[in-house]
Amino acid sequence: MPARILIIKLGSIGDVVHTLPAVASLKKAFPLAEIDWLVERKSSIILKNNPLLHQVIEVDTQRWRRSWIQPRVVREVLNQFWRLRERRYDLALDFQGLWKSAALGYFSGARQRIGLGKSWLREPGCRVLYSQTVAVPAESQHIIDINGALVRGLGAPIGEYRFDLRVPETDECYISSQLSAHQIKDFLILNPGGGWETKNWEPENFGQLHLRLRKATRLQSVLTWGPGEEPLVERVCQASQEDPPVVFSTNIPQFIALVRRARLFVGGDTGPLHLAAACQTPIVGIYGPTNPARNGPFDRADRVVFHSVPCGPCYKRTCRKYKKECLRLVTVDEVYEAVLQRLRDANKGAFS
């Protein structure tokens, strides 16, 4: 029975969300174990006040990489290694599958270091730093189930997905005040950003979609966005000048409070979509360079608009050669019909 367990999932908001069910299952299997999570500082907010975790350990590997020759950064890295070693972990689980994440597990001094097998790793060579690798069942397609393979062998099978997303009361009140100020009761969320430029459906398409949905459903649209995506929001508003969507800023906890109240979320493969899925909000996903079977919403009632192309899913952040053909094939008509159908399905569920 492990007494101390280290979870290593450094990456994006979506990466963290997709790992939460595995950690919940692990805690259920080992309720007395102290579980720590090693995560990038920019994504750590998702883990704040999580009742399953003993502590959240923040790192900033991007800054380390940019400034690795500076003595201050070297000291910070060494201090982090010592902090990890002092915990004397029995087990380290690397859900990231990169050299940097495997190295952090190795230098933590954990007696057992477990990662996925070669074909499931983004940087396969890093497996030399594991003491054990785990094969993923052939039927596992979604990333949540792939992550679950790491804990299944420890006697912690993934059952019902649990996410434990906590929102401070102040953030709940902020959303209530914003919705009241804009006189909004029923609404849907449009999220035009996608982190990578290749995931971004054209903002003008979101503008047209908003106008058509306003006429068909009378639901108001609330635009959400992440850091650096403000120009996309401006283009959506310019494309819908006759009746623009509602715009107000949110941080991550405020977004969670907002999406829990929304009738529907529309957007690409990005953190907000995965948070919406974790909150059980109905979703229409717009997918291009990534595989919706692996990275899409996991509720079977949710809809994904996706066109298979010979060059995809490519998981590339730039697309100079094909000019994002996978997303250019997605039409406003298709997304509009998917939204109407998902709203109808959700209404049926409310009365079943």
mmCIF file of C-alpha atoms in Angstrom:
data_model
loop_
_atom_site.group_PDB
_atom_site.id
_atom_site.type_symbol
_atom_site.label_atom_id
_atom_site.label_comp_id
_atom_site.label_asym_id
_atom_site.label_seq_id
_atom_site.Cartn_x
_atom_site.Cartn_y
_atom_site.Cartn_z
ATOM 1 C CA MET A 1 0.000 0.000 0.000
ATOM 2 C CA PRO A 2 1.688 3.229 -1.098
ATOM 3 C CA ALA A 3 1.792 5.930 1.586
ATOM 4 C CA ARG A 4 2.871 8.779 -0.703
ATOM 5 C CA ILE A 5 2.102 9.090 -4.416
ATOM 6 C CA LEU A 6 3.375 11.703 -6.875
ATOM 7 C CA ILE A 7 1.219 12.581 -9.883
ATOM 8 C CA ILE A 8 3.130 14.185 -12.763
ATOM 9 C CA LYS A 9 0.930 15.982 -15.269
ATOM 10 C CA LEU A 10 2.511 19.304 -16.088
ATOM 11 C CA GLY A 11 0.605 20.552 -19.081
ATOM 12 C CA SER A 12 -2.389 22.559 -20.146
ATOM 13 C CA ILE A 13 -5.777 23.015 -18.499
ATOM 14 C CA GLY A 14 -7.220 20.280 -20.708
ATOM 15 C CA ASP A 15 -4.377 17.908 -19.819
ATOM 16 C CA VAL A 16 -5.049 18.417 -16.125
ATOM 17 C CA VAL A 17 -8.813 17.956 -16.504
ATOM 18 C CA HIS A 18 -8.310 14.690 -18.385
ATOM 19 C CA THR A 19 -6.137 13.309 -15.578
ATOM 20 C CA LEU A 20 -8.521 14.089 -12.708
ATOM 21 C CA PRO A 21 -10.683 10.935 -13.060
ATOM 22 C CA ALA A 22 -7.602 8.707 -12.816
ATOM 23 C CA VAL A 23 -6.466 10.486 -9.655
ATOM 24 C CA ALA A 24 -9.961 10.227 -8.147
ATOM 25 C CA SER A 25 -9.911 6.496 -8.821
ATOM 26 C CA LEU A 26 -6.447 6.221 -7.292
ATOM 27 C CA LYS A 27 -7.594 7.982 -4.121
ATOM 28 C CA LYS A 28 -10.574 5.653 -3.873
ATOM 29 C CA ALA A 29 -8.270 2.641 -4.094
ATOM 30 C CA PHE A 30 -5.768 4.083 -1.586
ATOM 31 C CA PRO A 31 -7.794 6.411 0.692
ATOM 32 C CA LEU A 32 -5.002 6.791 3.265
ATOM 33 C CA ALA A 33 -2.311 7.691 0.732
ATOM 34 C CA GLU A 34 -1.028 11.253 0.482
ATOM 35 C CA ILE A 35 -1.269 12.263 -3.178
ATOM 36 C CA ASP A 36 0.802 15.201 -4.443
ATOM 37 C CA TRP A 37 0.494 16.662 -7.942
ATOM 38 C CA LEU A 38 3.400 18.209 -9.857
ATOM 39 C CA VAL A 39 1.998 20.726 -12.344
ATOM 40 C CA GLU A 40 2.922 23.813 -14.347
ATOM 41 C CA ARG A 41 2.118 27.003 -12.462
ATOM 42 C CA LYS A 42 -0.134 28.268 -15.290
ATOM 43 C CA SER A 43 -2.432 25.243 -14.929
ATOM 44 C CA SER A 44 -2.327 24.765 -11.163
ATOM 45 C CA ILE A 45 -5.472 26.829 -10.520
ATOM 46 C CA ILE A 46 -7.584 23.847 -11.589
ATOM 47 C CA LEU A 47 -6.231 21.888 -8.625
ATOM 48 C CA LYS A 48 -6.771 24.506 -5.930
ATOM 49 C CA ASN A 49 -8.749 23.171 -2.948
ATOM 50 C CA ASN A 50 -9.032 19.716 -4.486
ATOM 51 C CA PRO A 51 -9.995 17.454 -1.555
ATOM 52 C CA LEU A 52 -8.168 14.460 -3.003
ATOM 53 C CA LEU A 53 -4.724 16.077 -2.963
ATOM 54 C CA HIS A 54 -2.297 16.490 -0.097
ATOM 55 C CA GLN A 55 -0.410 19.258 -1.887
ATOM 56 C CA VAL A 56 -0.004 20.862 -5.301
ATOM 57 C CA ILE A 57 3.628 21.421 -6.308
ATOM 58 C CA GLU A 58 4.032 24.129 -8.936
ATOM 59 C CA VAL A 59 6.863 24.300 -11.463
ATOM 60 C CA ASP A 60 7.614 26.587 -14.382
ATOM 61 C CA THR A 61 9.568 24.455 -16.824
ATOM 62 C CA GLN A 62 9.202 26.961 -19.666
ATOM 63 C CA ARG A 63 11.005 29.607 -17.614
ATOM 64 C CA TRP A 64 13.584 27.035 -16.547
ATOM 65 C CA ARG A 65 14.255 26.195 -20.180
ATOM 66 C CA ARG A 66 14.571 29.859 -21.204
ATOM 67 C CA SER A 67 16.939 30.749 -18.366
ATOM 68 C CA TRP A 68 18.613 27.468 -17.496
ATOM 69 C CA ILE A 69 22.139 28.950 -17.282
ATOM 70 C CA GLN A 70 21.196 31.550 -14.669
ATOM 71 C CA PRO A 71 22.375 30.585 -11.169
ATOM 72 C CA ARG A 72 19.026 31.601 -9.687
ATOM 73 C CA VAL A 73 17.175 29.161 -11.950
ATOM 74 C CA VAL A 74 19.682 26.378 -11.296
ATOM 75 C CA ARG A 75 19.157 26.828 -7.549
ATOM 76 C CA GLU A 76 15.389 26.766 -8.028
ATOM 77 C CA VAL A 77 15.545 23.506 -9.998
ATOM 78 C CA LEU A 78 17.840 21.848 -7.453
ATOM 79 C CA ASN A 79 15.649 23.001 -4.576
ATOM 80 C CA GLN A 80 12.640 21.498 -6.326
ATOM 81 C CA PHE A 81 14.424 18.182 -6.698
ATOM 82 C CA TRP A 82 15.343 18.187 -3.002
ATOM 83 C CA ARG A 83 11.783 19.069 -2.040
ATOM 84 C CA LEU A 84 10.509 16.110 -4.027
ATOM 85 C CA ARG A 85 13.089 13.724 -2.577
ATOM 86 C CA GLU A 86 12.238 14.762 0.972
ATOM 87 C CA ARG A 87 8.728 13.439 0.462
ATOM 88 C CA ARG A 88 10.071 9.894 -0.051
ATOM 89 C CA TYR A 89 7.448 8.857 -2.561
ATOM 90 C CA ASP A 90 6.559 5.217 -2.896
ATOM 91 C CA LEU A 91 5.139 5.766 -6.351
ATOM 92 C CA ALA A 92 5.407 8.331 -9.156
ATOM 93 C CA LEU A 93 2.955 8.224 -12.056
ATOM 94 C CA ASP A 94 3.994 10.112 -15.201
ATOM 95 C CA PHE A 95 0.869 11.019 -17.166
ATOM 96 C CA GLN A 96 2.796 13.440 -19.421
ATOM 97 C CA GLY A 97 5.118 11.101 -21.305
ATOM 98 C CA LEU A 98 7.929 13.590 -21.943
ATOM 99 C CA TRP A 99 11.614 13.607 -21.091
ATOM 100 C CA LYS A 100 11.090 16.471 -18.642
ATOM 101 C CA SER A 101 8.222 14.771 -16.817
ATOM 102 C CA ALA A 102 10.021 11.418 -16.701
ATOM 103 C CA ALA A 103 13.152 13.178 -15.388
ATOM 104 C CA LEU A 104 11.161 14.852 -12.624
ATOM 105 C CA GLY A 105 9.824 11.454 -11.625
ATOM 106 C CA TYR A 106 13.311 9.970 -11.711
ATOM 107 C CA PHE A 107 14.896 12.707 -9.631
ATOM 108 C CA SER A 108 12.013 12.599 -7.150
ATOM 109 C CA GLY A 109 13.583 9.410 -5.855
ATOM 110 C CA ALA A 110 10.279 7.535 -5.995
ATOM 111 C CA ARG A 111 10.813 3.824 -5.457
ATOM 112 C CA GLN A 112 8.503 2.946 -8.330
ATOM 113 C CA ARG A 113 8.088 5.099 -11.458
ATOM 114 C CA ILE A 114 5.321 4.155 -13.867
ATOM 115 C CA GLY A 115 4.583 5.466 -17.338
ATOM 116 C CA LEU A 116 2.832 4.357 -20.504
ATOM 117 C CA GLY A 117 4.386 2.058 -23.081
ATOM 118 C CA LYS A 118 6.395 3.241 -26.076
ATOM 119 C CA SER A 119 3.599 3.655 -28.614
ATOM 120 C CA TRP A 120 1.611 5.897 -26.257
ATOM 121 C CA LEU A 121 4.409 8.311 -25.362
ATOM 122 C CA ARG A 122 4.998 11.660 -27.057
ATOM 123 C CA GLU A 123 8.743 11.225 -26.456
ATOM 124 C CA PRO A 124 9.226 7.432 -26.415
ATOM 125 C CA GLY A 125 12.848 7.537 -25.271
ATOM 126 C CA CYS A 126 11.826 8.837 -21.863
ATOM 127 C CA ARG A 127 10.634 5.374 -20.857
ATOM 128 C CA VAL A 128 14.208 4.455 -19.893
ATOM 129 C CA LEU A 129 13.617 6.535 -16.752
ATOM 130 C CA TYR A 130 10.607 4.444 -15.700
ATOM 131 C CA SER A 131 10.850 1.362 -13.537
ATOM 132 C CA GLN A 132 7.670 0.020 -15.139
ATOM 133 C CA THR A 133 5.619 0.705 -18.254
ATOM 134 C CA VAL A 134 1.932 0.014 -18.755
ATOM 135 C CA ALA A 135 0.203 -1.180 -21.912
ATOM 136 C CA VAL A 136 -3.020 0.554 -22.913
ATOM 137 C CA PRO A 137 -5.952 -1.712 -23.865
ATOM 138 C CA ALA A 138 -6.748 -1.585 -27.569
ATOM 139 C CA GLU A 139 -10.309 -0.435 -26.900
ATOM 140 C CA SER A 140 -9.127 2.679 -25.027
ATOM 141 C CA GLN A 141 -9.474 5.673 -27.324
ATOM 142 C CA HIS A 142 -10.278 8.700 -25.203
ATOM 143 C CA ILE A 143 -7.387 10.298 -23.324
ATOM 144 C CA ILE A 144 -9.247 9.877 -20.010
ATOM 145 C CA ASP A 145 -9.301 6.117 -20.547
ATOM 146 C CA ILE A 146 -5.682 6.126 -21.696
ATOM 147 C CA ASN A 147 -4.719 7.916 -18.476
ATOM 148 C CA GLY A 148 -6.808 5.388 -16.592
ATOM 149 C CA ALA A 149 -4.514 2.606 -17.808
ATOM 150 C CA LEU A 150 -1.784 3.933 -15.497
ATOM 151 C CA VAL A 151 -3.881 3.373 -12.377
ATOM 152 C CA ARG A 152 -5.866 0.329 -13.471
ATOM 153 C CA GLY A 153 -2.932 -1.978 -12.871
ATOM 154 C CA LEU A 154 -2.689 -0.691 -9.301
ATOM 155 C CA GLY A 155 -6.208 -1.856 -8.537
ATOM 156 C CA ALA A 156 -7.887 1.462 -9.296
ATOM 157 C CA PRO A 157 -10.229 0.961 -12.276
ATOM 158 C CA ILE A 158 -11.859 4.057 -13.717
ATOM 159 C CA GLY A 159 -15.593 4.078 -13.085
ATOM 160 C CA GLU A 160 -17.773 7.149 -13.175
ATOM 161 C CA TYR A 161 -15.636 10.176 -14.017
ATOM 162 C CA ARG A 162 -15.001 12.489 -11.052
ATOM 163 C CA PHE A 163 -13.415 15.936 -11.445
ATOM 164 C CA ASP A 164 -13.750 17.867 -8.135
ATOM 165 C CA LEU A 165 -13.623 21.364 -9.602
ATOM 166 C CA ARG A 166 -14.043 23.863 -6.739
ATOM 167 C CA VAL A 167 -15.111 27.489 -7.261
ATOM 168 C CA PRO A 168 -14.725 30.165 -4.547
ATOM 169 C CA GLU A 169 -17.920 31.923 -3.520
ATOM 170 C CA THR A 170 -16.513 35.265 -4.674
ATOM 171 C CA ASP A 171 -16.246 33.929 -8.241
ATOM 172 C CA GLU A 172 -19.788 32.533 -8.123
ATOM 173 C CA CYS A 173 -20.997 35.971 -7.018
ATOM 174 C CA TYR A 174 -19.066 37.679 -9.830
ATOM 175 C CA ILE A 175 -20.811 35.529 -12.445
ATOM 176 C CA SER A 176 -24.201 36.113 -10.833
ATOM 177 C CA SER A 177 -23.624 39.871 -10.915
ATOM 178 C CA GLN A 178 -22.483 39.843 -14.556
ATOM 179 C CA LEU A 179 -25.469 37.802 -15.714
ATOM 180 C CA SER A 180 -27.797 40.062 -13.764
ATOM 181 C CA ALA A 181 -26.190 43.230 -15.136
ATOM 182 C CA HIS A 182 -26.640 41.962 -18.711
ATOM 183 C CA GLN A 183 -30.153 40.674 -17.936
ATOM 184 C CA ILE A 184 -29.248 37.140 -18.988
ATOM 185 C CA LYS A 185 -31.138 34.041 -17.866
ATOM 186 C CA ASP A 186 -30.791 31.438 -20.615
ATOM 187 C CA PHE A 187 -27.566 31.533 -22.586
ATOM 188 C CA LEU A 188 -24.992 29.542 -24.474
ATOM 189 C CA ILE A 189 -21.233 30.024 -24.560
ATOM 190 C CA LEU A 190 -19.227 30.628 -27.725
ATOM 191 C CA ASN A 191 -15.481 30.167 -27.294
ATOM 192 C CA PRO A 192 -13.659 31.170 -30.527
ATOM 193 C CA GLY A 193 -10.114 30.472 -29.305
ATOM 194 C CA GLY A 194 -8.263 27.203 -29.286
ATOM 195 C CA GLY A 195 -4.779 27.759 -27.899
ATOM 196 C CA TRP A 196 -3.213 26.708 -31.201
ATOM 197 C CA GLU A 197 -3.960 28.785 -34.274
ATOM 198 C CA THR A 198 -4.746 25.564 -36.153
ATOM 199 C CA LYS A 199 -7.666 24.860 -33.795
ATOM 200 C CA ASN A 200 -9.353 28.213 -34.423
ATOM 201 C CA TRP A 201 -12.496 28.136 -36.556
ATOM 202 C CA GLU A 202 -12.843 31.518 -38.248
ATOM 203 C CA PRO A 203 -14.228 34.165 -35.824
ATOM 204 C CA GLU A 204 -16.570 35.446 -38.527
ATOM 205 C CA ASN A 205 -18.177 32.003 -38.530
ATOM 206 C CA PHE A 206 -18.896 32.365 -34.816
ATOM 207 C CA GLY A 207 -20.463 35.761 -35.532
ATOM 208 C CA GLN A 208 -22.794 34.282 -38.159
ATOM 209 C CA LEU A 209 -23.606 31.353 -35.884
ATOM 210 C CA HIS A 210 -24.515 33.719 -33.040
ATOM 211 C CA LEU A 211 -26.923 35.714 -35.218
ATOM 212 C CA ARG A 212 -28.660 32.616 -36.554
ATOM 213 C CA LEU A 213 -29.041 31.096 -33.079
ATOM 214 C CA ARG A 214 -30.433 34.339 -31.674
ATOM 215 C CA LYS A 215 -33.178 34.287 -34.296
ATOM 216 C CA ALA A 216 -33.911 30.585 -33.909
ATOM 217 C CA THR A 217 -33.679 30.149 -30.129
ATOM 218 C CA ARG A 218 -33.616 33.632 -28.552
ATOM 219 C CA LEU A 219 -30.758 32.364 -26.377
ATOM 220 C CA GLN A 220 -28.133 34.983 -25.666
ATOM 221 C CA SER A 221 -24.520 34.175 -26.514
ATOM 222 C CA VAL A 222 -21.709 34.869 -24.061
ATOM 223 C CA LEU A 223 -18.206 35.014 -25.542
ATOM 224 C CA THR A 224 -15.319 33.554 -23.549
ATOM 225 C CA TRP A 225 -11.627 33.645 -24.331
ATOM 226 C CA GLY A 226 -8.157 33.009 -22.992
ATOM 227 C CA PRO A 227 -5.003 35.119 -22.731
ATOM 228 C CA GLY A 228 -4.044 36.677 -26.078
ATOM 229 C CA GLU A 229 -7.337 35.759 -27.748
ATOM 230 C CA GLU A 230 -8.958 39.193 -27.469
ATOM 231 C CA PRO A 231 -8.545 39.887 -31.244
ATOM 232 C CA LEU A 232 -10.696 36.824 -31.978
ATOM 233 C CA VAL A 233 -13.452 38.207 -29.746
ATOM 234 C CA GLU A 234 -13.297 41.563 -31.544
ATOM 235 C CA ARG A 235 -13.701 39.850 -34.912
ATOM 236 C CA VAL A 236 -16.704 37.854 -33.667
ATOM 237 C CA CYS A 237 -18.356 41.067 -32.459
ATOM 238 C CA GLN A 238 -17.595 42.884 -35.709
ATOM 239 C CA ALA A 239 -19.227 40.049 -37.646
ATOM 240 C CA SER A 240 -22.407 40.352 -35.562
ATOM 241 C CA GLN A 241 -22.719 44.117 -35.164
ATOM 242 C CA GLU A 242 -26.499 44.187 -35.542
ATOM 243 C CA ASP A 243 -26.909 42.099 -32.365
ATOM 244 C CA PRO A 244 -23.513 41.396 -30.756
ATOM 245 C CA PRO A 245 -22.980 38.693 -28.124
ATOM 246 C CA VAL A 246 -22.362 39.549 -24.486
ATOM 247 C CA VAL A 247 -18.727 39.991 -23.520
ATOM 248 C CA PHE A 248 -17.210 40.067 -20.044
ATOM 249 C CA SER A 249 -13.899 38.715 -18.813
ATOM 250 C CA THR A 250 -13.536 35.593 -16.672
ATOM 251 C CA ASN A 251 -10.678 33.793 -14.997
ATOM 252 C CA ILE A 252 -10.689 29.989 -14.842
ATOM 253 C CA PRO A 253 -12.803 29.582 -11.666
ATOM 254 C CA GLN A 254 -15.250 32.191 -12.966
ATOM 255 C CA PHE A 255 -15.463 30.355 -16.278
ATOM 256 C CA ILE A 256 -16.341 27.150 -14.410
ATOM 257 C CA ALA A 257 -19.091 28.984 -12.539
ATOM 258 C CA LEU A 258 -20.350 30.378 -15.860
ATOM 259 C CA VAL A 259 -20.273 27.162 -17.885
ATOM 260 C CA ARG A 260 -22.152 25.277 -15.167
ATOM 261 C CA ARG A 261 -25.086 27.626 -15.767
ATOM 262 C CA ALA A 262 -24.932 27.586 -19.574
ATOM 263 C CA ARG A 263 -27.406 25.697 -21.737
ATOM 264 C CA LEU A 264 -24.643 24.803 -24.209
ATOM 265 C CA PHE A 265 -20.956 25.306 -25.003
ATOM 266 C CA VAL A 266 -19.660 25.726 -28.571
ATOM 267 C CA GLY A 267 -15.927 25.752 -29.276
ATOM 268 C CA GLY A 268 -12.816 23.920 -30.354
ATOM 269 C CA ASP A 269 -10.438 21.492 -28.688
ATOM 270 C CA THR A 270 -9.266 23.685 -25.829
ATOM 271 C CA GLY A 271 -9.301 23.945 -22.043
ATOM 272 C CA PRO A 272 -12.753 25.577 -21.814
ATOM 273 C CA LEU A 273 -14.358 22.740 -23.792
ATOM 274 C CA HIS A 274 -12.840 20.151 -21.464
ATOM 275 C CA LEU A 275 -13.968 22.128 -18.420
ATOM 276 C CA ALA A 276 -17.466 22.247 -19.921
ATOM 277 C CA ALA A 277 -17.369 18.465 -20.330
ATOM 278 C CA ALA A 278 -16.246 18.049 -16.719
ATOM 279 C CA CYS A 279 -19.192 20.244 -15.653
ATOM 280 C CA GLN A 280 -21.617 18.107 -17.712
ATOM 281 C CA THR A 281 -22.655 21.078 -19.851
ATOM 282 C CA PRO A 282 -23.952 20.064 -23.303
ATOM 283 C CA ILE A 283 -21.308 20.604 -25.980
ATOM 284 C CA VAL A 284 -20.912 21.098 -29.706
ATOM 285 C CA GLY A 285 -17.224 20.731 -30.505
ATOM 286 C CA ILE A 286 -15.558 22.049 -33.654
ATOM 287 C CA TYR A 287 -12.510 19.895 -34.405
ATOM 288 C CA GLY A 288 -9.741 20.183 -36.974
ATOM 289 C CA PRO A 289 -6.158 18.996 -36.370
ATOM 290 C CA THR A 290 -6.932 16.808 -33.339
ATOM 291 C CA ASN A 291 -8.857 13.566 -33.073
ATOM 292 C CA PRO A 292 -12.259 13.980 -31.353
ATOM 293 C CA ALA A 293 -12.317 10.279 -30.464
ATOM 294 C CA ARG A 294 -9.241 10.904 -28.329
ATOM 295 C CA ASN A 295 -9.653 14.532 -27.252
ATOM 296 C CA GLY A 296 -13.345 15.249 -27.727
ATOM 297 C CA PRO A 297 -16.208 15.511 -25.233
ATOM 298 C CA PHE A 298 -16.942 12.136 -23.637
ATOM 299 C CA ASP A 299 -20.716 12.415 -23.225
ATOM 300 C CA ARG A 300 -22.231 10.404 -26.080
ATOM 301 C CA ALA A 301 -25.024 12.966 -26.409
ATOM 302 C CA ASP A 302 -22.544 15.724 -27.256
ATOM 303 C CA ARG A 303 -21.943 16.625 -30.880
ATOM 304 C CA VAL A 304 -18.681 17.112 -32.761
ATOM 305 C CA VAL A 305 -18.381 18.654 -36.205
ATOM 306 C CA PHE A 306 -15.262 17.214 -37.820
ATOM 307 C CA HIS A 307 -14.105 16.429 -41.346
ATOM 308 C CA SER A 308 -11.532 13.720 -41.934
ATOM 309 C CA VAL A 309 -8.761 14.819 -44.287
ATOM 310 C CA PRO A 310 -5.781 12.851 -45.677
ATOM 311 C CA CYS A 311 -3.292 14.936 -43.670
ATOM 312 C CA GLY A 312 -5.017 14.606 -40.303
ATOM 313 C CA PRO A 313 -5.439 14.382 -37.467
ATOM 314 C CA CYS A 314 -1.968 15.941 -37.496
ATOM 315 C CA TYR A 315 -1.747 17.616 -34.049
ATOM 316 C CA LYS A 316 0.274 20.427 -35.622
ATOM 317 C CA ARG A 317 0.241 24.005 -34.360
ATOM 318 C CA THR A 318 0.845 25.504 -37.814
ATOM 319 C CA CYS A 319 -0.558 24.617 -41.231
ATOM 320 C CA ARG A 320 1.080 26.588 -44.028
ATOM 321 C CA LYS A 321 0.763 23.873 -46.644
ATOM 322 C CA TYR A 322 -2.946 23.032 -46.394
ATOM 323 C CA LYS A 323 -4.238 26.323 -44.875
ATOM 324 C CA LYS A 324 -6.313 24.548 -42.198
ATOM 325 C CA GLU A 325 -8.412 22.662 -44.738
ATOM 326 C CA CYS A 326 -9.833 20.449 -41.967
ATOM 327 C CA LEU A 327 -11.464 23.488 -40.339
ATOM 328 C CA ARG A 328 -12.321 25.283 -43.589
ATOM 329 C CA LEU A 329 -14.534 22.310 -44.434
ATOM 330 C CA VAL A 330 -16.641 22.918 -41.308
ATOM 331 C CA THR A 331 -19.577 25.136 -42.297
ATOM 332 C CA VAL A 332 -21.785 27.429 -40.242
ATOM 333 C CA ASP A 333 -24.778 25.381 -41.399
ATOM 334 C CA GLU A 334 -23.296 22.197 -39.949
ATOM 335 C CA VAL A 335 -22.510 23.734 -36.579
ATOM 336 C CA TYR A 336 -25.887 25.496 -36.465
ATOM 337 C CA GLU A 337 -27.757 22.215 -37.049
ATOM 338 C CA ALA A 338 -25.569 20.431 -34.470
ATOM 339 C CA VAL A 339 -26.381 23.102 -31.878
ATOM 340 C CA LEU A 340 -30.127 22.856 -32.498
ATOM 341 C CA GLN A 341 -30.011 19.068 -32.241
ATOM 342 C CA ARG A 342 -27.940 19.124 -29.049
ATOM 343 C CA LEU A 343 -30.348 21.607 -27.473
ATOM 344 C CA ARG A 344 -33.289 19.380 -28.426
ATOM 345 C CA ASP A 345 -31.551 16.340 -26.931
ATOM 346 C CA ALA A 346 -30.786 18.236 -23.730
ATOM 347 C CA ASN A 347 -34.421 19.322 -23.414
ATOM 348 C CA LYS A 348 -35.592 15.736 -23.856
ATOM 349 C CA GLY A 349 -33.240 14.669 -21.069
ATOM 350 C CA ALA A 350 -34.648 17.320 -18.761
ATOM 351 C CA PHE A 351 -38.118 15.753 -18.992
ATOM 352 C CA SER A 352 -37.219 12.070 -19.195
#
